[in-house]
Amino acid sequence: MAFQQIQTGIITEKLTETKTFYEKWLGLATKFESDWFVLLCLPNRPEVELAIMKPNQEQVRKPYFQIPYPGKGIWFIFESKDVEKEFAEMKEKKAPIDLPLTKEEWGDVHFTLIDPNGIGIDIVQERNPG
């Protein structure tokens, strides 16, 4: 197989809250927006996208693309070149930090947030800086 990328989407009633969360706290930019669908991206890498969609959209043909996310069993990882700086900036701005900056025994240095849908956001120090 020769896939080019993996993209992620969230089906949620909280379209606006979710969009605002990812823009405000994680710096994503709006690439496309309608009343039932939003496509966000990393400003420095616009090919890295996160889709957000309201449930029960008739134009989305399959029922498994119409059911809202149930709020558990998934997390997103955001890699940072300077996780300590990210943590300090978010703490100063009063971001909804769930786990403070922590160094794990397996080597990760990270902190976490929880998005409006209950998705854990793990902000991790990049292990292999390029």
One Martini backbone bead per residue (centre of mass of N, CA, C, O) as a GRO file, in nm:
protein
  130
    1MET     BB    1   0.100   0.034   0.015
    2ALA     BB    2   0.049   0.411  -0.064
    3PHE     BB    3   0.013   0.607   0.154
    4GLN     BB    4   0.029   0.962   0.252
    5GLN     BB    5  -0.191   0.971   0.495
    6ILE     BB    6  -0.328   1.060   0.815
    7GLN     BB    7  -0.654   1.131   0.921
    8THR     BB    8  -0.872   1.317   1.141
    9GLY     BB    9  -1.197   1.269   1.308
   10ILE     BB   10  -1.484   1.442   1.454
   11ILE     BB   11  -1.791   1.353   1.595
   12THR     BB   12  -2.000   1.642   1.687
   13GLU     BB   13  -2.203   1.872   1.859
   14LYS     BB   14  -1.921   2.046   1.931
   15LEU     BB   15  -1.810   2.226   1.696
   16THR     BB   16  -1.733   2.508   1.812
   17GLU     BB   17  -1.578   2.420   2.068
   18THR     BB   18  -1.367   2.251   1.917
   19LYS     BB   19  -1.251   2.463   1.734
   20THR     BB   20  -1.168   2.662   1.958
   21PHE     BB   21  -0.976   2.479   2.112
   22TYR     BB   22  -0.768   2.421   1.875
   23GLU     BB   23  -0.703   2.718   1.826
   24LYS     BB   24  -0.635   2.832   2.112
   25TRP     BB   25  -0.441   2.587   2.235
   26LEU     BB   26  -0.302   2.462   1.937
   27GLY     BB   27  -0.303   2.656   1.667
   28LEU     BB   28  -0.509   2.602   1.472
   29ALA     BB   29  -0.638   2.623   1.141
   30THR     BB   30  -0.865   2.731   0.913
   31LYS     BB   31  -0.951   2.576   0.597
   32PHE     BB   32  -1.260   2.491   0.657
   33GLU     BB   33  -1.620   2.606   0.656
   34SER     BB   34  -1.929   2.505   0.795
   35ASP     BB   35  -2.224   2.419   0.964
   36TRP     BB   36  -2.103   2.084   0.972
   37PHE     BB   37  -1.791   2.160   0.885
   38VAL     BB   38  -1.438   2.124   0.985
   39LEU     BB   39  -1.105   2.232   0.879
   40LEU     BB   40  -0.800   2.170   1.019
   41CYS     BB   41  -0.457   2.303   1.076
   42LEU     BB   42  -0.133   2.332   1.048
   43PRO     BB   43   0.027   2.618   0.968
   44ASN     BB   44   0.320   2.471   0.895
   45ARG     BB   45   0.121   2.202   0.805
   46PRO     BB   46  -0.154   2.182   0.604
   47GLU     BB   47  -0.160   1.857   0.566
   48VAL     BB   48  -0.233   1.866   0.869
   49GLU     BB   49  -0.542   1.728   0.976
   50LEU     BB   50  -0.870   1.827   1.127
   51ALA     BB   51  -1.183   1.696   1.161
   52ILE     BB   52  -1.521   1.839   1.196
   53MET     BB   53  -1.847   1.685   1.275
   54LYS     BB   54  -2.165   1.657   1.252
   55PRO     BB   55  -2.417   1.471   1.312
   56ASN     BB   56  -2.659   1.351   1.100
   57GLN     BB   57  -2.567   1.360   0.792
   58GLU     BB   58  -2.712   1.286   0.496
   59GLN     BB   59  -2.459   1.332   0.299
   60VAL     BB   60  -2.353   1.106   0.484
   61ARG     BB   61  -2.403   0.782   0.393
   62LYS     BB   62  -2.282   0.654   0.649
   63PRO     BB   63  -2.358   0.575   0.976
   64TYR     BB   64  -2.054   0.577   1.093
   65PHE     BB   65  -2.054   0.906   1.005
   66GLN     BB   66  -2.308   0.994   1.228
   67ILE     BB   67  -2.178   0.921   1.495
   68PRO     BB   68  -2.097   1.020   1.790
   69TYR     BB   69  -1.863   1.061   2.002
   70PRO     BB   70  -1.838   0.892   2.330
   71GLY     BB   71  -1.560   0.994   2.507
   72LYS     BB   72  -1.370   0.727   2.445
   73GLY     BB   73  -1.060   0.569   2.329
   74ILE     BB   74  -0.887   0.840   2.267
   75TRP     BB   75  -0.587   1.006   2.128
   76PHE     BB   76  -0.367   1.287   2.101
   77ILE     BB   77  -0.055   1.376   1.942
   78PHE     BB   78   0.173   1.644   2.022
   79GLU     BB   79   0.458   1.762   1.891
   80SER     BB   80   0.754   1.912   2.042
   81LYS     BB   81   1.055   2.094   2.063
   82ASP     BB   82   0.921   2.264   2.335
   83VAL     BB   83   0.745   2.166   2.602
   84GLU     BB   84   0.814   2.375   2.821
   85LYS     BB   85   0.716   2.622   2.666
   86GLU     BB   86   0.427   2.529   2.615
   87PHE     BB   87   0.351   2.499   2.912
   88ALA     BB   88   0.407   2.789   3.005
   89GLU     BB   89   0.209   2.928   2.809
   90MET     BB   90  -0.049   2.772   2.892
   91LYS     BB   91  -0.042   2.839   3.191
   92GLU     BB   92  -0.054   3.150   3.158
   93LYS     BB   93  -0.339   3.118   2.985
   94LYS     BB   94  -0.518   2.895   3.129
   95ALA     BB   95  -0.519   2.616   3.050
   96PRO     BB   96  -0.670   2.287   3.047
   97ILE     BB   97  -0.481   2.128   3.248
   98ASP     BB   98  -0.439   1.787   3.357
   99LEU     BB   99  -0.124   1.739   3.313
  100PRO     BB  100   0.158   1.811   3.412
  101LEU     BB  101   0.470   1.835   3.377
  102THR     BB  102   0.624   1.520   3.272
  103LYS     BB  103   0.849   1.254   3.360
  104GLU     BB  104   0.893   0.952   3.231
  105GLU     BB  105   1.040   0.637   3.258
  106TRP     BB  106   1.032   0.609   2.923
  107GLY     BB  107   1.102   0.946   2.845
  108ASP     BB  108   0.870   1.119   2.851
  109VAL     BB  109   0.774   1.460   2.787
  110HIS     BB  110   0.467   1.590   2.937
  111PHE     BB  111   0.127   1.700   2.866
  112THR     BB  112  -0.231   1.764   2.935
  113LEU     BB  113  -0.546   1.759   2.771
  114ILE     BB  114  -0.907   1.826   2.730
  115ASP     BB  115  -1.147   1.810   2.525
  116PRO     BB  116  -1.492   1.863   2.472
  117ASN     BB  117  -1.503   1.524   2.411
  118GLY     BB  118  -1.268   1.370   2.595
  119ILE     BB  119  -1.001   1.413   2.454
  120GLY     BB  120  -0.680   1.337   2.472
  121ILE     BB  121  -0.395   1.560   2.503
  122ASP     BB  122  -0.061   1.494   2.402
  123ILE     BB  123   0.223   1.679   2.497
  124VAL     BB  124   0.533   1.618   2.332
  125GLN     BB  125   0.850   1.558   2.318
  126GLU     BB  126   1.065   1.541   2.083
  127ARG     BB  127   1.285   1.273   2.012
  128ASN     BB  128   1.370   1.340   1.686
  129PRO     BB  129   1.530   1.577   1.595
  130GLY     BB  130   1.567   1.743   1.256
   0.00000   0.00000   0.00000
